[in-house]
mmCIF file of C-alpha atoms in Angstrom:
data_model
loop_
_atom_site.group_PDB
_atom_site.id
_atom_site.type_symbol
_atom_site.label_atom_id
_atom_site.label_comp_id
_atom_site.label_asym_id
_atom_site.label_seq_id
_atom_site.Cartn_x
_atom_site.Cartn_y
_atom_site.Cartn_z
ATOM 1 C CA UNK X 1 -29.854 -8.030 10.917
ATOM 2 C CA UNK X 2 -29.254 -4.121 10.290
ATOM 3 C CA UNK X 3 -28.201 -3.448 6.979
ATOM 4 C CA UNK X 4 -25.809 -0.357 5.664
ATOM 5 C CA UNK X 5 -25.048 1.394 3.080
ATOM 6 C CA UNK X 6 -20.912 1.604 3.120
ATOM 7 C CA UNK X 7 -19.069 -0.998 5.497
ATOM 8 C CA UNK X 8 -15.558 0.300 6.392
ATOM 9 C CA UNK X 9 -12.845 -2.554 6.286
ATOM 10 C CA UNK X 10 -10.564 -2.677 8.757
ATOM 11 C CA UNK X 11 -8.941 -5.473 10.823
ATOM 12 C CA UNK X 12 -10.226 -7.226 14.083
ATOM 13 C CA UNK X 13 -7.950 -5.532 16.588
ATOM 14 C CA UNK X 14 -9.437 -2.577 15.962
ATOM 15 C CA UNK X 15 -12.921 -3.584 16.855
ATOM 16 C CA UNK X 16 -14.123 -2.374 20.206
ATOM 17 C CA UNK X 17 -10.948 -1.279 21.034
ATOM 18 C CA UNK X 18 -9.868 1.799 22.982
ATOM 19 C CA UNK X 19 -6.099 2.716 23.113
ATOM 20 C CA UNK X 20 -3.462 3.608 25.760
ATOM 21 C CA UNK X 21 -2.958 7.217 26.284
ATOM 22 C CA UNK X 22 0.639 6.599 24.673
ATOM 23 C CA UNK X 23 -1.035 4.344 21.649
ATOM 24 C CA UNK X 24 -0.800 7.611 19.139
ATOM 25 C CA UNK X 25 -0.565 5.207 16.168
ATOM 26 C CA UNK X 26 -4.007 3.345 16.921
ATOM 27 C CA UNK X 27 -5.270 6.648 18.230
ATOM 28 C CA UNK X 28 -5.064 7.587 14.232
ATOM 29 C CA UNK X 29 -6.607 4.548 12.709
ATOM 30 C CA UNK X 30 -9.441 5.052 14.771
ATOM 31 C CA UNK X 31 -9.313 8.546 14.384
ATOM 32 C CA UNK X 32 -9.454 8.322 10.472
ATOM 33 C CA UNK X 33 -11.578 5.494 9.906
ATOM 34 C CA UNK X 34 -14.125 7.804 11.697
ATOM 35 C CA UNK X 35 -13.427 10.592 9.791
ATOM 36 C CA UNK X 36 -14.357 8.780 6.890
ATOM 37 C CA UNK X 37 -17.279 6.999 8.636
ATOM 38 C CA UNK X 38 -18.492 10.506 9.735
ATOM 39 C CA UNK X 39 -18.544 11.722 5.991
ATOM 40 C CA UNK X 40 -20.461 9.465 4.675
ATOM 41 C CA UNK X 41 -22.537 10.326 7.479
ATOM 42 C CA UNK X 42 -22.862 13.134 5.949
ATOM 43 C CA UNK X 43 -23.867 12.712 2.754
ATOM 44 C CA UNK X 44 -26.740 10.632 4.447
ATOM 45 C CA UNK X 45 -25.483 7.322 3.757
ATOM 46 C CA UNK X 46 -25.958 4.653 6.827
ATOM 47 C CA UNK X 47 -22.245 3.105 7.473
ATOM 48 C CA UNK X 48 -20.398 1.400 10.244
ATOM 49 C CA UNK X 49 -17.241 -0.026 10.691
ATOM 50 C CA UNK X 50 -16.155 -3.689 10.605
ATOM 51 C CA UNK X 51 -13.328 -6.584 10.645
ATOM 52 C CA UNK X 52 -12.984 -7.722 6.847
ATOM 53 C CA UNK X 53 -13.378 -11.000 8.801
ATOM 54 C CA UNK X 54 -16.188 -10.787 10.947
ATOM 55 C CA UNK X 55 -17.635 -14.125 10.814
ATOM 56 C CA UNK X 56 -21.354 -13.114 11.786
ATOM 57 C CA UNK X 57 -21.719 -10.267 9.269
ATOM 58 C CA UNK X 58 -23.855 -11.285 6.285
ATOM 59 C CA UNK X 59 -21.946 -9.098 3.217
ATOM 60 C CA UNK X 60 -25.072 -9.117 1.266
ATOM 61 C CA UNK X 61 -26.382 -6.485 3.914
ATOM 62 C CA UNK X 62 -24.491 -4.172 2.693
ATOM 63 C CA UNK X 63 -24.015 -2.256 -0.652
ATOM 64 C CA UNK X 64 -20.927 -1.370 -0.421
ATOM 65 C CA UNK X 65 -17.343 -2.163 1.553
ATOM 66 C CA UNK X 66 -14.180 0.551 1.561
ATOM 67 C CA UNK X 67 -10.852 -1.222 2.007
ATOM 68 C CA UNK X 68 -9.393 0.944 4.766
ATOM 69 C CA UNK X 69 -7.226 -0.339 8.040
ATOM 70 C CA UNK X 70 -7.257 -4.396 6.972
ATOM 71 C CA UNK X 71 -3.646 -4.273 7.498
ATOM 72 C CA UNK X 72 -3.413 -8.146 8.210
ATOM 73 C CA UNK X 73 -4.303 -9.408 4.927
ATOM 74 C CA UNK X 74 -0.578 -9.995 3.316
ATOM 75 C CA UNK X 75 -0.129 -12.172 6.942
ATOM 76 C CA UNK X 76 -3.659 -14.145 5.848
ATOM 77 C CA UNK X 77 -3.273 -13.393 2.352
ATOM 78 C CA UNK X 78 -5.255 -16.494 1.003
ATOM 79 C CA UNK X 79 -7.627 -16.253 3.856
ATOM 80 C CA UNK X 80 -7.959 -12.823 2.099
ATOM 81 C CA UNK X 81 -8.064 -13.676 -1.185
ATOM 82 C CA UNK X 82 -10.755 -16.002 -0.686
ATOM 83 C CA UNK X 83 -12.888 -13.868 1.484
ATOM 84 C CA UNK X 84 -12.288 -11.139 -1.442
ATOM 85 C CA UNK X 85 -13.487 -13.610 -3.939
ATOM 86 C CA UNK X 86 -16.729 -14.469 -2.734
ATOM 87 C CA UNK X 87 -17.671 -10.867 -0.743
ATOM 88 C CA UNK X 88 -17.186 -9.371 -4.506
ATOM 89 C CA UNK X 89 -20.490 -11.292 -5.420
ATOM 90 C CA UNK X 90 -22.260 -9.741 -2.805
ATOM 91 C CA UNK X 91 -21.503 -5.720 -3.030
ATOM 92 C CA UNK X 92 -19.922 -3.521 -4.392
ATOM 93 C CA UNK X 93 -15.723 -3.426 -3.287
ATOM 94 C CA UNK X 94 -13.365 0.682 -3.314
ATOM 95 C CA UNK X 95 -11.433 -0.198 -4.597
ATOM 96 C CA UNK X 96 -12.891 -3.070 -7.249
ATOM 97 C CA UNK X 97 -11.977 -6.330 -6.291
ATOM 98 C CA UNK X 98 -10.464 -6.401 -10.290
ATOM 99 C CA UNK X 99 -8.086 -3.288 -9.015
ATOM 100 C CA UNK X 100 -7.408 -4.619 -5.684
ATOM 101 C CA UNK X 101 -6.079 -8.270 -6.600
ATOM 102 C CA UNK X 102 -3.918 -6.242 -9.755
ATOM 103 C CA UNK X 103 -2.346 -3.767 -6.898
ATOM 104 C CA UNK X 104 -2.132 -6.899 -4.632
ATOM 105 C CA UNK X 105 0.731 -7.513 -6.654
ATOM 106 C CA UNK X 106 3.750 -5.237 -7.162
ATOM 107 C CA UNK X 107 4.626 -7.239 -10.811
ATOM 108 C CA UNK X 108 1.814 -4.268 -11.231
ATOM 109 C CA UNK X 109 5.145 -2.031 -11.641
ATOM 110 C CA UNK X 110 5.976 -3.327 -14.929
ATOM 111 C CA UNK X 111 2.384 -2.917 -16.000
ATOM 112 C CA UNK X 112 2.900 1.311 -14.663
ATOM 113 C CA UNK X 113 6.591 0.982 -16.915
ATOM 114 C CA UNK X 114 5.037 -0.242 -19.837
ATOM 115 C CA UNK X 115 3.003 2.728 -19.887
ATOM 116 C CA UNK X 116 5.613 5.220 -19.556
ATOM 117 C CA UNK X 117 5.185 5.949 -15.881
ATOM 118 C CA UNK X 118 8.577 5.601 -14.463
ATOM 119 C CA UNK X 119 9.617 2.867 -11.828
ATOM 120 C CA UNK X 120 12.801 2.333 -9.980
ATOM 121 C CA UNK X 121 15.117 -0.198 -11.697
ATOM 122 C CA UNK X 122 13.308 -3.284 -10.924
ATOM 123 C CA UNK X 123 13.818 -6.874 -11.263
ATOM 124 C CA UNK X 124 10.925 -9.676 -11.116
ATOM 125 C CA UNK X 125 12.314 -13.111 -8.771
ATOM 126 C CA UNK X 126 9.645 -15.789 -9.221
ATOM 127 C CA UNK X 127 8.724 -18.348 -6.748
ATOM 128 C CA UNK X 128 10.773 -21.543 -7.139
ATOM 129 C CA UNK X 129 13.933 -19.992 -8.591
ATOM 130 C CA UNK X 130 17.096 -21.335 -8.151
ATOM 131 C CA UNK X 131 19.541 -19.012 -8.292
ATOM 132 C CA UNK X 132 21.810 -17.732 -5.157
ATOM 133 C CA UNK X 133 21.208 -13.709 -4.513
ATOM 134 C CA UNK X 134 24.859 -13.147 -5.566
ATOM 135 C CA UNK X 135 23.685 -14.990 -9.063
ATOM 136 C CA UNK X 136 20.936 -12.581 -9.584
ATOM 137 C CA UNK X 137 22.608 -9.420 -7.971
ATOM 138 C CA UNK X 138 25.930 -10.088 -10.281
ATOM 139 C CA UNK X 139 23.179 -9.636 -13.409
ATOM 140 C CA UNK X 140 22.773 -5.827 -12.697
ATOM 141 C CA UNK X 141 26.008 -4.655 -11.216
ATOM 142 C CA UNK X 142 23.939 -1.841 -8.742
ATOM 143 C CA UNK X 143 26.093 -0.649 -5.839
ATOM 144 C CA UNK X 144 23.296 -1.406 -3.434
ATOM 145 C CA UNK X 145 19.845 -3.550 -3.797
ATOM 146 C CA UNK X 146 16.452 -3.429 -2.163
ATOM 147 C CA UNK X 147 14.920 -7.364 -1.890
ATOM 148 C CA UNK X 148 11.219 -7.481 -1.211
ATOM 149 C CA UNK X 149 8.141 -9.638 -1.842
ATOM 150 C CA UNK X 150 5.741 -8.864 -4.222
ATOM 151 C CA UNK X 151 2.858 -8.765 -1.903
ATOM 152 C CA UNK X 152 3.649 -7.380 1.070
ATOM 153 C CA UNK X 153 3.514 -4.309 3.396
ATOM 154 C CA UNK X 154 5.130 -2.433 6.347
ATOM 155 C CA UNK X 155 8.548 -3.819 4.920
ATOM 156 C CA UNK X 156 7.808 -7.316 5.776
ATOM 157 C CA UNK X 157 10.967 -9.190 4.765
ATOM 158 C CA UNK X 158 12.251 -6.032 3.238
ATOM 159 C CA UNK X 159 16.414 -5.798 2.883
ATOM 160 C CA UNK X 160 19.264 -3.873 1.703
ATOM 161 C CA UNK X 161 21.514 -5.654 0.097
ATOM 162 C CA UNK X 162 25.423 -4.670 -0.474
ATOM 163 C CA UNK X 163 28.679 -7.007 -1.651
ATOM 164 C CA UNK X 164 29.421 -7.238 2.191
ATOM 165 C CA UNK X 165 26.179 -8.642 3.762
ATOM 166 C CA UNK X 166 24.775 -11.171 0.271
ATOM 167 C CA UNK X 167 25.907 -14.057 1.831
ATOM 168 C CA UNK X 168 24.726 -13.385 4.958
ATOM 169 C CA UNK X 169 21.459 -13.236 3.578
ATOM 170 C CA UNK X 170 21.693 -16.268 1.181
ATOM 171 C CA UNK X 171 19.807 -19.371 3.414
ATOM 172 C CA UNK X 172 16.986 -16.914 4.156
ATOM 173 C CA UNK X 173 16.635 -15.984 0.564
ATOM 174 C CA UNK X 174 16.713 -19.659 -0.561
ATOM 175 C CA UNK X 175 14.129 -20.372 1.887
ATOM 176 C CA UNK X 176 11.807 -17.189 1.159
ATOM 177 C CA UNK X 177 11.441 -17.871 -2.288
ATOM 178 C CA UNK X 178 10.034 -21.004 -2.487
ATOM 179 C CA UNK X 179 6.974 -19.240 -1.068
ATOM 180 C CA UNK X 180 6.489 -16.372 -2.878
ATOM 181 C CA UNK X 181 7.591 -13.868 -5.466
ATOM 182 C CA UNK X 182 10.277 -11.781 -4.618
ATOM 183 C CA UNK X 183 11.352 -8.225 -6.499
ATOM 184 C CA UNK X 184 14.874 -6.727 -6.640
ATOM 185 C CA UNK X 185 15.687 -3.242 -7.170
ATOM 186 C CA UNK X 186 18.359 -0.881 -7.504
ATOM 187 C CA UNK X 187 18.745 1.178 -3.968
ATOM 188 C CA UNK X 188 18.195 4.523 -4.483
ATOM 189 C CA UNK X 189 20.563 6.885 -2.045
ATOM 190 C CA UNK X 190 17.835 9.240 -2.478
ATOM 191 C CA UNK X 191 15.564 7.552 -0.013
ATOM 192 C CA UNK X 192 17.936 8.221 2.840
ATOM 193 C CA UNK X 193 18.589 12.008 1.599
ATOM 194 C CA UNK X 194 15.384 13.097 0.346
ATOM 195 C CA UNK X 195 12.967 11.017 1.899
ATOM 196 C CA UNK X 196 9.820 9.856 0.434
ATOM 197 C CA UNK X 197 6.790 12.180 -0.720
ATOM 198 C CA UNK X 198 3.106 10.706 -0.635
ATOM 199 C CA UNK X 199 0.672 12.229 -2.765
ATOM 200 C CA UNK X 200 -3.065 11.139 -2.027
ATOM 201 C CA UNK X 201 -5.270 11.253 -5.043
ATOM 202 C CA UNK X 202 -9.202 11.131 -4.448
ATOM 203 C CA UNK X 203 -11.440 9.965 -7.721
ATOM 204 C CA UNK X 204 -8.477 11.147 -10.395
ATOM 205 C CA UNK X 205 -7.586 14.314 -8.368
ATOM 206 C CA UNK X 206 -4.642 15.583 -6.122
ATOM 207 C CA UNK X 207 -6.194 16.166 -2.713
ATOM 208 C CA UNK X 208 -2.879 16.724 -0.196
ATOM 209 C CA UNK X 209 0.796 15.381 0.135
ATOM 210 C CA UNK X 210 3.112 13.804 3.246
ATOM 211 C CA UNK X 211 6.592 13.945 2.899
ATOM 212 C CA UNK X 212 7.981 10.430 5.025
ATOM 213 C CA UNK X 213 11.570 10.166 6.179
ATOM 214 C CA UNK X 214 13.256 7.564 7.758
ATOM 215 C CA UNK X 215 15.090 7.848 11.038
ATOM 216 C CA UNK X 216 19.007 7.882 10.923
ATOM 217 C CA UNK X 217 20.455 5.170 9.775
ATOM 218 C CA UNK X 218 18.003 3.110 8.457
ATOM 219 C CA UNK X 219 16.273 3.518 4.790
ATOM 220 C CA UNK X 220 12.944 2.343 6.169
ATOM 221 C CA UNK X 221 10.083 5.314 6.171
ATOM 222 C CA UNK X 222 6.891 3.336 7.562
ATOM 223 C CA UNK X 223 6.862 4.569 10.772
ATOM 224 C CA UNK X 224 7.105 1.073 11.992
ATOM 225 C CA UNK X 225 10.611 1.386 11.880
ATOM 226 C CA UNK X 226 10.939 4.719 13.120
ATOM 227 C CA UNK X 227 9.864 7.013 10.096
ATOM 228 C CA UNK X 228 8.326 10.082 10.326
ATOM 229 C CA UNK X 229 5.751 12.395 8.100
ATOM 230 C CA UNK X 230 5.927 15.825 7.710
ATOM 231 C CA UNK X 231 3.592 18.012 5.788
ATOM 232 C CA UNK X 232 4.665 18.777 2.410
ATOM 233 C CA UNK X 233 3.159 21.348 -0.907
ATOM 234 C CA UNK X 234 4.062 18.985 -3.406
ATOM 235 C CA UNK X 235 5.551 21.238 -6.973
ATOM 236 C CA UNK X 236 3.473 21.140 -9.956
ATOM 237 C CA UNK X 237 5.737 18.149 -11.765
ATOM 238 C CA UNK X 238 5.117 16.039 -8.715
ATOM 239 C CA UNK X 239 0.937 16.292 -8.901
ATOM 240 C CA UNK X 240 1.035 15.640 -12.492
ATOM 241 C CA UNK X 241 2.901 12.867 -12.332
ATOM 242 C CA UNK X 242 0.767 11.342 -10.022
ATOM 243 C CA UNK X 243 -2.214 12.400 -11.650
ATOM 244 C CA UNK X 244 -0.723 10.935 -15.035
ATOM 245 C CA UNK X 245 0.157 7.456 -13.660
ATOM 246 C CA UNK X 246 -3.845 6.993 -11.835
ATOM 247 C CA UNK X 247 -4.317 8.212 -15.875
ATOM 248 C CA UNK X 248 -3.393 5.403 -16.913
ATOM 249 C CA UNK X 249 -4.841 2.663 -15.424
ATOM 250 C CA UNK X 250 -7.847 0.884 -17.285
ATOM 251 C CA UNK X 251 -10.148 1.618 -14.434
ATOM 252 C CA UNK X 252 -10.042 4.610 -12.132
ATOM 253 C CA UNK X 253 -9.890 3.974 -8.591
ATOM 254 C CA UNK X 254 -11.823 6.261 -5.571
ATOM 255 C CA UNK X 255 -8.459 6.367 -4.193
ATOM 256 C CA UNK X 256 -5.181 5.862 -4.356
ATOM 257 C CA UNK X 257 -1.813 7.156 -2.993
ATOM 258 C CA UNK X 258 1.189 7.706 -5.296
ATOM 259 C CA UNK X 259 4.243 7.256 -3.584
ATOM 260 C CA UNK X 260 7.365 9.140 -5.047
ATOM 261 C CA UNK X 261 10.976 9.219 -4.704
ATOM 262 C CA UNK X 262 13.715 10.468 -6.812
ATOM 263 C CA UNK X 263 16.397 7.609 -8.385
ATOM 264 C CA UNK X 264 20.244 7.610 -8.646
ATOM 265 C CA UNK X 265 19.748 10.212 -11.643
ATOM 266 C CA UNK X 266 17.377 12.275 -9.678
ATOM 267 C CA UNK X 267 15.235 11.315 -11.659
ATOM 268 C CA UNK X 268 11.182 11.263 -10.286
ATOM 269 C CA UNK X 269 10.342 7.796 -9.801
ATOM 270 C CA UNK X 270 7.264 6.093 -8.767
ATOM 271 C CA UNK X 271 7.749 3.450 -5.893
ATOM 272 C CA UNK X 272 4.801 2.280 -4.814
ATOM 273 C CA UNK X 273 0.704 2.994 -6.013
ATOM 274 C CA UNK X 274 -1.457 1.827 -3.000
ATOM 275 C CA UNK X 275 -4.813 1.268 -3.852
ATOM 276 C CA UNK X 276 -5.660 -1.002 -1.293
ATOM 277 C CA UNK X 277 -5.475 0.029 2.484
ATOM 278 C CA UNK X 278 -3.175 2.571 2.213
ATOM 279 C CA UNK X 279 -2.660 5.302 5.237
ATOM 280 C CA UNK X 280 -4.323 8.246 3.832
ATOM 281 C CA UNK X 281 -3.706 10.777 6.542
ATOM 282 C CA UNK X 282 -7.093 12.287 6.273
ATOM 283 C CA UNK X 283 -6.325 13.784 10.008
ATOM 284 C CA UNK X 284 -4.308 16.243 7.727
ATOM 285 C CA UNK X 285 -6.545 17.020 4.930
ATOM 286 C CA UNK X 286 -10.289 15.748 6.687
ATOM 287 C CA UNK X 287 -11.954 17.076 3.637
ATOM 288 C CA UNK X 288 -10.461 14.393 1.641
ATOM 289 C CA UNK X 289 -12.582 12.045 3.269
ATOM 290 C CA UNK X 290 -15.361 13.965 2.420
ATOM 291 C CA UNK X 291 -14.446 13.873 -0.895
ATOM 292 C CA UNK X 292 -13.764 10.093 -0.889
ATOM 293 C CA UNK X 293 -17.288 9.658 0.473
ATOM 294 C CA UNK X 294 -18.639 12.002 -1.987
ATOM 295 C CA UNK X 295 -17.181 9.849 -4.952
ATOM 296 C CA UNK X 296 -18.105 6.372 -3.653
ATOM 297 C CA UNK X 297 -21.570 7.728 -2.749
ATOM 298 C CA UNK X 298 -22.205 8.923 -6.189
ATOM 299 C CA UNK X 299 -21.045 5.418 -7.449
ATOM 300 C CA UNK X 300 -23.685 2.708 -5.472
#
């Protein structure tokens, strides 16, 4: 069996695929998965790309694996977690498997708050609780919530939450969270108004920004739901606060990408740290996957 340097995660469906002419969203996974193939390429390092679960790849044969496109795990998420488990004894994981299952997680917030990095007003919902929404909502007397899991992505059973609609969302909450954690937070009006800036940070270092707005009328941004990116120069506070939060983490990740909004106080906020699978739009910055590859290169 060939072996490789780098393996490049992604998910099955994207394996020996080629898109419609319309298919502009898988036409950019592929597109940037080769990007980043192509770099390390470049830097003369043998790599390929693969399903995370490809069942007739032996992981040894590899040194490394790059969590890129796997955008099935939360679906399969203790398929994942086992896979992730045992493929960490065999090479090395970008991000660490030790980063990846923390990030997994968004209780990783309060981890970000207790080092001074600021977070949206956030409240943790564990598994098995017994409260009604309106029980926990009446606690923090916001105007309007935000209820989503803690591991999760592409707004799976993400909602806003008002007075008028609790109720309506009471059975499905009660059923929800005997499964998993679930987080509350404050909504922040500034999603809808100013939108959502992405700042991609490559081994500690600002690379190149998106700025990600949802379509009207919803508060959404993944372009699942009808989002869109535009390029954006973030301002100097925005890059070091990005920079500052991947500062303090106890290990520093190849990537990561710092999503920022501003709260009810217009206040900078952070919202989400991706360090597993995130969309890095490298079609906008290409020599960020060149640096990418340059950093994990230098580490196996």
């Amino acid at each position: 069996m060939e072996q490789f340097d780098v393996v490049i995660l992604t998910e099955s469906k994207y394996i020996d695929f080629t898109p419609n002419a319309d298919d502009w969203y898988s036409k950019n996974v592929l597109l940037e998965d080769n990007l980043l193939k192509d770099a390390f390429t470049k830097h003369g390092k043998s790599a390929c790309i693969k399903s995370w679960d490809d069942p007739y790849f032996d992981w040894s044969r590899t040194k490394a694996v790059v969590f890129r496109t796997t955008w099935d795990y939360f679906h399969r998420f203790e398929e994942f977690e086992k896979w992730m488990k045992e493929t960490s004894k065999k090479c090395q994981m970008f991000n660490s498997y030790e980063q990846i299952m923390w990030n997994i997680d968004k209780v990783y917030l309060k981890e970000l708050e207790n080092n001074e990095v600021v977070i949206p007003p956030t409240y943790f919902i564990r598994k098995g609780d017994k409260r009604s929404l309106a029980e926990i909502c009446s606690i923090h007397k916001w105007k309007e919530y935000i209820l989503k899991p803690n591991i999760s992505g592409a707004a799976r059973h993400t909602y806003k939450l008002n007075e008028n609609n609790i109720e309506q969302h009471e059975e499905l909450f009660k059923e929800l969270i005997q499964n998993e954690d679930f987080l509350l937070q404050e909504y922040l009006e500034n999603i809808t108004e100013k939108g959502e800036i992405s700042l991609i940070v490559i081994g500690g270092e600002f690379t190149h920004a998106i700025h990600k707005k949802a379509k009207q009328g919803d508060f959404r941004v993944q372009d699942d739901f009808g989002g869109t990116i535009h390029d954006y120069t973030p301002k100097k506070d925005e890059i070091e606060f990005a920079e500052k939060a991947i500062a303090t983490l106890k290990e520093l990740p190849a990537y990561a990408r710092v999503d920022l909004v501003w709260d009810n106080q217009s206040q900078l906020c952070i919202s989400e740290l991706e360090m597993i699978e995130p969309e890095l739009w490298f079609r906008k910055d290409p020599s960020a996957a060149d640096l990418l590859a340059k950093f994990i290169c230098q580490k196996i």
